[in-house]
Coordinates of C-alpha atoms and ligand atoms in Angstrom, one line a residue:
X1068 CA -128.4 95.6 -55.3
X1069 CA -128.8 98.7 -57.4
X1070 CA -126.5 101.3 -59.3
X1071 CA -126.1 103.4 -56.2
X1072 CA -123.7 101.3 -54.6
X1073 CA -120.6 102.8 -52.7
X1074 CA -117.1 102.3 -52.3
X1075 CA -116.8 100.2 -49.7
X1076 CA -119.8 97.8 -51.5
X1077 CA -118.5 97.9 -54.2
X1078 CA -115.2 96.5 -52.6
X1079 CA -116.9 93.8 -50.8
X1080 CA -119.1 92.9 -53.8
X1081 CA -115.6 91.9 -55.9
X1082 CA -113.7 90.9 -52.6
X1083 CA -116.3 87.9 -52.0
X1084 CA -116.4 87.7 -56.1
X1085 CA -112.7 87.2 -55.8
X1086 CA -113.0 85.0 -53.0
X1087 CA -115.2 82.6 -55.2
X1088 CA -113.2 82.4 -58.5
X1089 CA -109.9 82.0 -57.0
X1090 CA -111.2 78.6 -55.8
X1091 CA -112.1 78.0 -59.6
X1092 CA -108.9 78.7 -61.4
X1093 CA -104.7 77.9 -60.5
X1094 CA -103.3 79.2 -57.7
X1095 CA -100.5 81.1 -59.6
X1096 CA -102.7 82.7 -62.3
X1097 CA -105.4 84.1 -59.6
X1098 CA -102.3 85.4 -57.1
X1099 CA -100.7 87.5 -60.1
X1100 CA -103.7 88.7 -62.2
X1101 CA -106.5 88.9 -60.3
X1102 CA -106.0 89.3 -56.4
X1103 CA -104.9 92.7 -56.4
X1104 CA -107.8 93.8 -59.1
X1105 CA -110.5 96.1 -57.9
X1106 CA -114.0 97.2 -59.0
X1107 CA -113.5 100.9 -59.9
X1108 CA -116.8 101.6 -60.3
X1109 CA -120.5 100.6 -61.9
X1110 CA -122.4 102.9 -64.0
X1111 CA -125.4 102.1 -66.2
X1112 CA -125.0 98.1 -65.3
X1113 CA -121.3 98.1 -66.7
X1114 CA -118.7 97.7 -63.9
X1115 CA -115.2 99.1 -64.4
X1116 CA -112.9 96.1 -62.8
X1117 CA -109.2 97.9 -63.1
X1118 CA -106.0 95.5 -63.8
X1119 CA -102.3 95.6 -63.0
X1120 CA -101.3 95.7 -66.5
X1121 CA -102.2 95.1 -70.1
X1122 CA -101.0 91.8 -70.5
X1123 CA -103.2 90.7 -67.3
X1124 CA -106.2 92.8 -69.2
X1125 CA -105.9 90.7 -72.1
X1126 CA -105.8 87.6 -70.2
X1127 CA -108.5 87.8 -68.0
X1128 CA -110.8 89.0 -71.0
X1129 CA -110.4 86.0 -73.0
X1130 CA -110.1 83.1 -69.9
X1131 CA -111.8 84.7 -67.2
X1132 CA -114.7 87.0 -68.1
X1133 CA -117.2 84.7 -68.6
X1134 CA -116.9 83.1 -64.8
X1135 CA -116.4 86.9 -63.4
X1136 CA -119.3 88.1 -65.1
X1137 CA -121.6 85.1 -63.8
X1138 CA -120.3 85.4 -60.2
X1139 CA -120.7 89.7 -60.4
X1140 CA -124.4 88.7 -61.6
X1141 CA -125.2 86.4 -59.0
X1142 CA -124.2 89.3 -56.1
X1143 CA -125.7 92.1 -58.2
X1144 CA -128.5 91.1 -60.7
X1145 CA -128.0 95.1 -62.3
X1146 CA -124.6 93.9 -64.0
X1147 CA -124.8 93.7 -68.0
X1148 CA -121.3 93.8 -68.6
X1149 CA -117.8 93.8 -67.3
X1150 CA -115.2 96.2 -68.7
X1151 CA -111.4 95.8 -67.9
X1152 CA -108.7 98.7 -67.5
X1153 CA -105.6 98.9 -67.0
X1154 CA -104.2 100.7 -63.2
X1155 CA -102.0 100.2 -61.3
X1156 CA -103.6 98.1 -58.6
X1157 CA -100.6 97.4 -55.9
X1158 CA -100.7 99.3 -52.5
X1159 CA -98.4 102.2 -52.8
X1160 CA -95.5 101.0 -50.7
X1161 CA -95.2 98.2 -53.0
X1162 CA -95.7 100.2 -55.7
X1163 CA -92.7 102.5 -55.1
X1164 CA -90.3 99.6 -54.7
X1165 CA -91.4 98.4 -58.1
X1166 CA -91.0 102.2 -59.4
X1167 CA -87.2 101.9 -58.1
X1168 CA -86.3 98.5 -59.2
X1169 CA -87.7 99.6 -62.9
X1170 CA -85.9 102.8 -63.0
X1171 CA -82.6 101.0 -61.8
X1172 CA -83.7 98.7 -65.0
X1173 CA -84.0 101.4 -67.4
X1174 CA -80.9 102.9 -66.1
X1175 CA -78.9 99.7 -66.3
X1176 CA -80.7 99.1 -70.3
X1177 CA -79.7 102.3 -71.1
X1178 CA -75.9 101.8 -69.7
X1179 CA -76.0 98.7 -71.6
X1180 CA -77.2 100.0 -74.6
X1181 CA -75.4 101.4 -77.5
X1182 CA -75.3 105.4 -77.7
X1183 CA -78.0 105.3 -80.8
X1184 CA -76.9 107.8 -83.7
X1185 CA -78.9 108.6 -86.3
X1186 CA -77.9 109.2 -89.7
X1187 CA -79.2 112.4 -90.9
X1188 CA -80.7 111.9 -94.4
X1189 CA -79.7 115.1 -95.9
X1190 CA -76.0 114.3 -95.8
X1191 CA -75.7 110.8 -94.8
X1192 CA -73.4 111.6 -91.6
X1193 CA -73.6 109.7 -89.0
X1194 CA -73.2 111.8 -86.1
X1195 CA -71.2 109.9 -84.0
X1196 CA -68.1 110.6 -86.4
X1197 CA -66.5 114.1 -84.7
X1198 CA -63.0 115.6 -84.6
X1199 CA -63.5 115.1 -80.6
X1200 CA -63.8 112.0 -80.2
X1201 CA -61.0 110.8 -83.0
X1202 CA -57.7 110.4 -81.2
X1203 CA -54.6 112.2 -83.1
X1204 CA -51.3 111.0 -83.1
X1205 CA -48.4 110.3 -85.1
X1206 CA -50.4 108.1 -87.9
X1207 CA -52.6 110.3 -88.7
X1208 CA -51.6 114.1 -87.7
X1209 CA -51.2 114.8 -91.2
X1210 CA -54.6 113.4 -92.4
X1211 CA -56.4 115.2 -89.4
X1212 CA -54.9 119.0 -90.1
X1213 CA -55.7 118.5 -93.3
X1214 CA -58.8 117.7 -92.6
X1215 CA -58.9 120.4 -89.6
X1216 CA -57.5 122.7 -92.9
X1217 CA -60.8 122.1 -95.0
X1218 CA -62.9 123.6 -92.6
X1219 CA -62.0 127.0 -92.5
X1220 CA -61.4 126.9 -96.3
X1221 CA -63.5 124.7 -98.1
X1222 CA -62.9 124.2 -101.9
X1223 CA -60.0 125.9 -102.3
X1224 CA -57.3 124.9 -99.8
X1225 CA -56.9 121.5 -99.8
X1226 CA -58.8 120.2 -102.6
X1227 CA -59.7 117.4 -103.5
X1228 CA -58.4 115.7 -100.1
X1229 CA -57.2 112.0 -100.3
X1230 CA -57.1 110.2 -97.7
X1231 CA -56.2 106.5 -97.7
X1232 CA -55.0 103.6 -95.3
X1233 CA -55.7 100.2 -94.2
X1234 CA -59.0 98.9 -92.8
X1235 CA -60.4 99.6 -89.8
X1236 CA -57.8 102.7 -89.2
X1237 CA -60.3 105.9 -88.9
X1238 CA -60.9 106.7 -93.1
X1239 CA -64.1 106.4 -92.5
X1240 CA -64.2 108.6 -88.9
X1241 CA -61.9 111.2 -90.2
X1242 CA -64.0 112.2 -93.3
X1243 CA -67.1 111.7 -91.9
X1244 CA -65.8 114.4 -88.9
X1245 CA -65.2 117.0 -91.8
X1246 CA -68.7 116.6 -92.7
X1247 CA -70.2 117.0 -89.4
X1248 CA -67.9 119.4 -88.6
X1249 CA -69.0 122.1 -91.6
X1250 CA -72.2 120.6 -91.0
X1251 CA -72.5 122.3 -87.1
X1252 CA -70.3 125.6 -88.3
X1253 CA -72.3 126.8 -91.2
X1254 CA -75.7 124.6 -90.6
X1255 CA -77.3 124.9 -94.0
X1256 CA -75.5 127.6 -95.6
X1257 CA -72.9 124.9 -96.4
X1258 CA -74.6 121.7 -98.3
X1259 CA -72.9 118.9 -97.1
X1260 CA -73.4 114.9 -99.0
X1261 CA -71.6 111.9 -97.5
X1262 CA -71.6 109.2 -100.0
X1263 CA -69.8 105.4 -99.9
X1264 CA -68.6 104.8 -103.2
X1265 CA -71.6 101.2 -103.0
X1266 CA -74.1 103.6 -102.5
X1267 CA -72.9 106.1 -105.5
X1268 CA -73.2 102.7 -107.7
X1269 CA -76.4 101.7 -106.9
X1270 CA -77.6 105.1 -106.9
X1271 CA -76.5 105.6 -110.6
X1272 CA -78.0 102.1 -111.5
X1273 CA -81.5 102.6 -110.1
X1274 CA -80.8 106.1 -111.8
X1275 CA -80.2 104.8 -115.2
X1276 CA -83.2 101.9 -114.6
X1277 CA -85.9 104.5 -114.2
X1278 CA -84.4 107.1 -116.4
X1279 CA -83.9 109.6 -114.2
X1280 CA -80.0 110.3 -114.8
X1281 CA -81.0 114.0 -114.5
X1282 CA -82.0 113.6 -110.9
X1283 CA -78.9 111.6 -110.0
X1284 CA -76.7 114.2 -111.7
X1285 CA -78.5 117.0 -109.5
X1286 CA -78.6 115.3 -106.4
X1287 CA -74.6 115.2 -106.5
X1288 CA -74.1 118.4 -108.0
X1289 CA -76.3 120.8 -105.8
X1290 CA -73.5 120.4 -103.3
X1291 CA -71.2 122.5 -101.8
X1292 CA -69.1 119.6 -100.5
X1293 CA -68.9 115.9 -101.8
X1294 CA -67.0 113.3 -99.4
X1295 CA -66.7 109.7 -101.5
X1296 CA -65.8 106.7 -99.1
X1297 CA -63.8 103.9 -100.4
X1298 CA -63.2 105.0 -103.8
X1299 CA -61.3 102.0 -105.0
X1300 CA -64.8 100.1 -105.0
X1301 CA -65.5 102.2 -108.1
X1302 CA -63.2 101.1 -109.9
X1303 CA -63.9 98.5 -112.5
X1304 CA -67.0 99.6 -113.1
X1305 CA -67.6 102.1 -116.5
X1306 CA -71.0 104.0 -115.7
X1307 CA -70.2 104.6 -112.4
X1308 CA -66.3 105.5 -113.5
X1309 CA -67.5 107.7 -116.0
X1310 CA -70.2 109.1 -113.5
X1311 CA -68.1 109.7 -110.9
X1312 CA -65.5 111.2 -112.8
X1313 CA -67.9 113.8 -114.8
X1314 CA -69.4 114.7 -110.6
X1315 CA -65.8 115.1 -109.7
X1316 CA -65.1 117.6 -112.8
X1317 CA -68.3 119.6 -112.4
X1318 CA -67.9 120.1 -109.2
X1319 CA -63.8 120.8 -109.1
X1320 CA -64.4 123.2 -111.4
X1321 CA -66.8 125.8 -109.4
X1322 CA -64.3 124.9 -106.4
X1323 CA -66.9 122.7 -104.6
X1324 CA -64.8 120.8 -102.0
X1325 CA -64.1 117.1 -102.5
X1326 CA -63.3 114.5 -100.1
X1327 CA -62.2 110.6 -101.1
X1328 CA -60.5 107.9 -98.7
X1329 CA -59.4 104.8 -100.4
X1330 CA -57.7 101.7 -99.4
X1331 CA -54.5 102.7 -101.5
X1332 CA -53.1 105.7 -102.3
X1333 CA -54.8 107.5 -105.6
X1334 CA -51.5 106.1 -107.9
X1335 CA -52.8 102.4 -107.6
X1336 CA -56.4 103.6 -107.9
X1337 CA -57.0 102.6 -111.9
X1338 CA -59.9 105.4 -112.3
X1339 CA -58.0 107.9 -110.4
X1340 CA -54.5 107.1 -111.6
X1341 CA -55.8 108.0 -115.6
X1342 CA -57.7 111.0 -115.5
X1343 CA -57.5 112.6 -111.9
X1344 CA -54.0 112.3 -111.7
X1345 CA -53.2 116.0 -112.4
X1346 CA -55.9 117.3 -110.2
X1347 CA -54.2 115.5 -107.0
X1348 CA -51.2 117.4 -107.6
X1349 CA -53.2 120.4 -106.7
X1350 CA -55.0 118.7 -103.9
X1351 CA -53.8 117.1 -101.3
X1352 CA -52.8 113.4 -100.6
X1353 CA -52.6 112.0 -96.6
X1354 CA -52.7 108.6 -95.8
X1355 CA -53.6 107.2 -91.9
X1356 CA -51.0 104.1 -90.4
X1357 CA -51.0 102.0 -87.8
X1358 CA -51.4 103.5 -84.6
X1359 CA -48.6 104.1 -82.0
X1360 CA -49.4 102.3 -78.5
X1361 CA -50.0 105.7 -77.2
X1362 CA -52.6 106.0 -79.5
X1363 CA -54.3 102.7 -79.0
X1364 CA -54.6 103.4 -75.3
X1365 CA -56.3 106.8 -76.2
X1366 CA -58.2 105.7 -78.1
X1367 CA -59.5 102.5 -75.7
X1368 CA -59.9 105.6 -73.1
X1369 CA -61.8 107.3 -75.2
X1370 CA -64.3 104.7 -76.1
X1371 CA -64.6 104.0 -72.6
X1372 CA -65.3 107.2 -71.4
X1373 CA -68.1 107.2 -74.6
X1374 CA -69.8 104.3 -73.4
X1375 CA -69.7 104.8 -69.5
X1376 CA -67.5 102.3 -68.9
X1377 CA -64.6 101.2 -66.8
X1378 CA -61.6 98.6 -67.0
X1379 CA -58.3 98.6 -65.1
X1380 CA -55.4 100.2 -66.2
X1381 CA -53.6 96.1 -66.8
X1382 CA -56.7 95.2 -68.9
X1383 CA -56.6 98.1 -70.9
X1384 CA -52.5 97.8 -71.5
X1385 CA -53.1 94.5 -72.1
X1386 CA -55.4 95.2 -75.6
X1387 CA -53.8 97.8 -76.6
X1388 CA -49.9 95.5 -76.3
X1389 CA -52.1 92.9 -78.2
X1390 CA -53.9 95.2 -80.9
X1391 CA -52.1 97.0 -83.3
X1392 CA -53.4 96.6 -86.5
X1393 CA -57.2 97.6 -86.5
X1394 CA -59.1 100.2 -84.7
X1395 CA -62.4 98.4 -85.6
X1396 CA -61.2 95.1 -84.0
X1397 CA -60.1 96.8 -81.5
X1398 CA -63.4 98.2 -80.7
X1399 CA -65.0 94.8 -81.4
X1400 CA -63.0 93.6 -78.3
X1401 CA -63.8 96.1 -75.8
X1402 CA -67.9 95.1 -77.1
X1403 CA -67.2 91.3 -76.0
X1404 CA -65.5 92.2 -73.0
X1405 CA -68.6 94.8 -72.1
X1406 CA -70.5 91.8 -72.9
X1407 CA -69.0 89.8 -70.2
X1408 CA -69.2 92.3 -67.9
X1409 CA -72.3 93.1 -68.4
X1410 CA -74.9 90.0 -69.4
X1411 CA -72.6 87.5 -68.2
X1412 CA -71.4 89.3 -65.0
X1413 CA -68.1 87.9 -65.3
X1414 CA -65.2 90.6 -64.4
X1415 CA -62.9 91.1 -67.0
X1416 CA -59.4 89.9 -65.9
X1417 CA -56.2 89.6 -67.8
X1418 CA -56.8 86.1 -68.5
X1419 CA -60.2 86.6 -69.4
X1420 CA -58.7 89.3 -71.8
X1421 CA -55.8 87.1 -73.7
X1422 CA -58.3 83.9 -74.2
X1423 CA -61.0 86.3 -76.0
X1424 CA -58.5 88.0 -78.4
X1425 CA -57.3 84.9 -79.3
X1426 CA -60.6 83.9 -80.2
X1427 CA -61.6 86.8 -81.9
X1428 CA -59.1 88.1 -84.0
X1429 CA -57.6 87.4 -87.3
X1430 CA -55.8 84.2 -88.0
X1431 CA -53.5 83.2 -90.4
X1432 CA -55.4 81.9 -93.6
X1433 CA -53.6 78.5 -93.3
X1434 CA -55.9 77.3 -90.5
X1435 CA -59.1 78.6 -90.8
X1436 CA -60.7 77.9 -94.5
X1437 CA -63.8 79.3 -96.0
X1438 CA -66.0 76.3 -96.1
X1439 CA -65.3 75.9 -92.1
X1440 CA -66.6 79.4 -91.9
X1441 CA -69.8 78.6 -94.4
X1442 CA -70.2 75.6 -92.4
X1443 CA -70.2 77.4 -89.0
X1444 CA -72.4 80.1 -90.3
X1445 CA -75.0 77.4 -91.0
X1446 CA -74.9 75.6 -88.0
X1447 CA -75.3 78.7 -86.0
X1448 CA -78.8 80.0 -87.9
X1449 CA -79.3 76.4 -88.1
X1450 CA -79.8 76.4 -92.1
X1451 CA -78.7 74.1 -94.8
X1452 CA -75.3 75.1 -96.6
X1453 CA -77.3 74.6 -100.2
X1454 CA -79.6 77.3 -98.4
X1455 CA -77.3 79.6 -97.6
X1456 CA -75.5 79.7 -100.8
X1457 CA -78.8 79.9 -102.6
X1458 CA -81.2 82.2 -104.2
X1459 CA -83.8 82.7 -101.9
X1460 CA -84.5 86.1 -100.5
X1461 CA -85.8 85.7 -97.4
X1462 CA -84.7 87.6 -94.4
X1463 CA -84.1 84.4 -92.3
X1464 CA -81.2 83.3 -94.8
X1465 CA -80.3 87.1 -96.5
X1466 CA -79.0 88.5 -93.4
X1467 CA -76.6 84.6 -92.7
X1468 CA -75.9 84.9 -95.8
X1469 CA -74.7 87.9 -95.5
X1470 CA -72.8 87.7 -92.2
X1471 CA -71.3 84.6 -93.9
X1472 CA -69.3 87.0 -96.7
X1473 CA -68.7 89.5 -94.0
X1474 CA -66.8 87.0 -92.2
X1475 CA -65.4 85.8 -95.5
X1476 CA -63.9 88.9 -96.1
X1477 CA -63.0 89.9 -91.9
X1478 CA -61.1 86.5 -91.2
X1479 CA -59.6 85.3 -94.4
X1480 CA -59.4 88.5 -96.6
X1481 CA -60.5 87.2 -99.8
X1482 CA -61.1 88.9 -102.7
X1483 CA -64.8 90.0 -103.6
X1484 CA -65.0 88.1 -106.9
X1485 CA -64.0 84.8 -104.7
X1486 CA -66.3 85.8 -102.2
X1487 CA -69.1 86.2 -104.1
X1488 CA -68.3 83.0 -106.1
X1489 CA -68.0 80.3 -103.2
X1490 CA -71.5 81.8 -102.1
X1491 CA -73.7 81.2 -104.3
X1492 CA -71.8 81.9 -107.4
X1493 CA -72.9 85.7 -107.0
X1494 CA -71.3 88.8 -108.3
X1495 CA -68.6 90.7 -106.8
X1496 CA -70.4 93.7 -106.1
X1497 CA -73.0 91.5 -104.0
X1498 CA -69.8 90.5 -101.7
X1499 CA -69.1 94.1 -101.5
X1500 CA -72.8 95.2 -100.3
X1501 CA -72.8 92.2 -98.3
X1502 CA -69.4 93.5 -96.0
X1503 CA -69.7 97.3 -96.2
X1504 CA -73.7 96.7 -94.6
X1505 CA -72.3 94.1 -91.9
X1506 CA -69.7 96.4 -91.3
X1507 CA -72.2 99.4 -90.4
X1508 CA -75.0 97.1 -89.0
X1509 CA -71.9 96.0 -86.6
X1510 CA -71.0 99.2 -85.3
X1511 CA -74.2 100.2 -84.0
X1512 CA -75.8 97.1 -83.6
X1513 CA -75.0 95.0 -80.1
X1514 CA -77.1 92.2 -80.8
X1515 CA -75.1 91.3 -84.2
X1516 CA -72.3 92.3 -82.8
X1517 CA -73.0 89.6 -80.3
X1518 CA -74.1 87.1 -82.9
X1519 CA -70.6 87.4 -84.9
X1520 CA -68.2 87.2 -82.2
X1521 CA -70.2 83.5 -81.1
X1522 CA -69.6 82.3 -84.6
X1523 CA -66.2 83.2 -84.5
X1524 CA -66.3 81.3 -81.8
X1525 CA -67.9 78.5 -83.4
X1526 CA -65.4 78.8 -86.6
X1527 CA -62.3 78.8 -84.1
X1528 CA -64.0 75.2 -82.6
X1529 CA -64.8 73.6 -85.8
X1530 CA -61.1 74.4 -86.6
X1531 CA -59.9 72.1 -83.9
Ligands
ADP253 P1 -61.8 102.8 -91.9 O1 -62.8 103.6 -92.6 O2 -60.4 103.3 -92.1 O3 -61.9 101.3 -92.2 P2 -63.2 103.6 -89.5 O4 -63.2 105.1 -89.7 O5 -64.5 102.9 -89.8 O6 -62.0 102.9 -90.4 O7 -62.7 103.2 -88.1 C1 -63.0 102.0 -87.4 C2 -63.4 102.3 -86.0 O8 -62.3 102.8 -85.3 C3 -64.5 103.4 -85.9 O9 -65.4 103.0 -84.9 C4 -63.8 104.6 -85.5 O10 -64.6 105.5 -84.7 C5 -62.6 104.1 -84.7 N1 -61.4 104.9 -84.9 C6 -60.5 104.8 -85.9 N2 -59.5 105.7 -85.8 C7 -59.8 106.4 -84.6 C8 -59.1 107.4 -83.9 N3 -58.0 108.0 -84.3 N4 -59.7 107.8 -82.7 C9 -60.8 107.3 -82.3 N5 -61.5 106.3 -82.9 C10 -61.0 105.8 -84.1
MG254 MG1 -64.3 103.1 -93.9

């Protein structure tokens, strides 16, 4: 044979090639790699043998060439070489069929997956936080026109806002919206900076470890409006008090809007209650409650409607009768039951409904106990308790270790000092990072999400 070969020998060559080697190798591995492979073409000695897909390539190349290169040789002495691509080698009518199932795939991933939002570096927002998607009713009208207020008047009609409120009740949403809000009216003639009060300490301590206070100070001043989550973690801790409070005074002063939630009004905020307390006399104080039913069913409808998804009008009254005390739990229910309905293809019934949130939501401290949780923790990473509470920082025992203060802090409410001592006799502010990051990670991340509500299963078992 020479290089002048056409189509149809070329086909025939690799047909009775084929035919040879599939008596040589199993059954299975010659049906899905190597039956449907063609010889494109053969130029210069090298032939051009095209694959179904990459994985297949990579396979063939390392088990296979050597026999497919002999056998190619024996039928066409020319051949030097053998090179493998990657094409799509079914007949089309197959190959449609594949193109459908795929895209029904993709469409089902992307039903399944979490709306991603990323968090713009500039201002730390996370997008996802808007005025339209935050339900308003009676527990929090008066944070929300307040915050609705700001925007049309930033610095100097409400200012500083305060807005404070249990966990897990829309601080966090509400302030957030502000930012995004100014941030879409007046794009970048408005500088916007989000900042959780964790991430204003570490920022000053990395700050004061490379001498580079001057860069912190600018970085917080060179801002049009400042919005400080979770103040009360401040508290307790001098350079960042002081820090804070010389920000807050700089900026008051040339009317820069400020923005602070906190889980207690500003009076039982130490910091706040000493020096600020004059300047929140000027400002303006709102707290958020618990919501109304109304509200809770709102807001389930709204989070359904985000996500794409449907439950019946029973299910829905059923969580929001059985939820009244969280917006974040509640939300961390609907994610199990999507789970259910989605990777487990169970429907969600009633019954399904009442057995999860028993399972998943907060129980009285008397029956669950932090060394059950610890324990559980452990035995779902499968790690050693010593390992968990120790100092290693690798990622396969930082992030259970982690989760394991979360849930600490989610089920038995302890305080941050005894959290970070029963792990690992570590500091408070470790506890602190620890639940504020799990916290995040848990809003946007299904897989953890996942992860937590099987230990809380496992905690709930180990219990009985
Ligand atoms: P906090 O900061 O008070 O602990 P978050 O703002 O983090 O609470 O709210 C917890 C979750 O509940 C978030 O996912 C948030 O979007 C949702 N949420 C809270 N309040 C509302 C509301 N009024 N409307 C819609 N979603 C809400
Ligand atoms: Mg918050």
């Amino acid at each position: 044979m020479n290089e002048t070969l056409n189509d149809t020998d070329l086909e025939k060559v690799w047909q009775s090639v084929l035919a040879e080697i599939e008596l040589q190798i199993p059954k299975q591995n010659f049906a899905t790699m190597l039956k449907s492979s063609r010889l494109l073409d053969k130029q210069n000695g090298v032939a051009v043998v095209a694959l179904s897909n990459n994985f297949h390539k990579l396979w063939v190349e390392d088990k296979y060439h050597k026999a497919l290169f002999n056998l190619l040789r024996l039928r066409d002495t020319t051949t030097r070489d053998i090179k493998y691509v990657v094409q799509n080698t079914e007949p089309p009518t197959q190959r449609v069929q594949r193109e459908d199932a795929l895209s029904k795939f993709e469409f089902e991933k992307k039903q399944l997956a979490f709306p991603e939002f990323k968090i713009d570096p500039e201002t730390n927002l996370n997008p996802k936080y808007t005025f339209s998607s935050f339900v308003v009713g009676s527990a929090n009208e008066l944070a929300y026109a307040a915050a609705q207020g700001i925007i049309n008047d930033i610095g100097k009609k409400y200012n500083p806002l305060f807005i404070y409120g249990g966990v897990g009740l829309g601080k966090t949403h509400l302030i957030q919206a502000i930012g995004n809000e100014i941030k879409s009216l007046y794009k970048n003639r408005v500088r916007v900076r989000y900042v959780s009060s964790e991430k204003f300490t570490s920022d000053i301590v990395s700050a004061l470890r490379a001498k580079r206070m001057e860069d912190m100070k600018r970085k917080y001043r060179d801002i049009d409006v400042l919005i400080v989550d979770d103040i009360q973690f401040i508290a307790g801790k001098e350079k960042t008090e002081e820090e804070f409070f010389n920000t807050f005074n700089a900026l008051y002063e040339v009317n820069k809007q400020i923005v602070i939630s906190s889980d207690r009004p500003p009076q039982s905020v130490p910091i706040l209650e000493e020096r600020l307390r004059s300047r929140f006399e000027g400002g303006m104080v709102a707290d958020v409650s618990y919501p109304t039913y109304e509200m809770r069913v709102a807001i389930l409808k709204t989070k359904l409607q985000e996500r794409q998804k449907e439950l019946s009008d029973d299910v829905i009254d059923l969580i929001a009768a059985k939820m009244k005390r969280n917006i974040r739990e509640l939300e961390g229910i609907l994610n199990i039951l999507f789970f259910y309905q989605e990777q487990k293809r169970v429907p969600v019934t009633c019954t399904l409904v009442e057995e999860i949130i028993k399972k998943n939501t907060r129980r009285t401290p008397e029956n669950i106990t932090p060394s059950q949780i610890i324990k559980s923790v452990a035995a779902f990473f499968e790690i050693s308790i010593e390992y968990l509470g120790g100092h290693c920082r690798k990622k396969e025992v930082v992030i259970p270790r982690q989760i394991a203060m979360y849930l600490l802090r989610d089920m038995l409410e302890l305080s941050y000092p005894h959290i970070g001592d029963i792990v690992g006799k570590r500091d408070h502010t470790t506890a602190i990072h620890a639940f504020e990051k799990i916290t995040q990670e848990v809003n946007k991340n299904n897989d953890l999400n996942q992860k937590i509500a099987l230990i809380k299963e496992l905690i709930n078992k180990n219990k009985e």
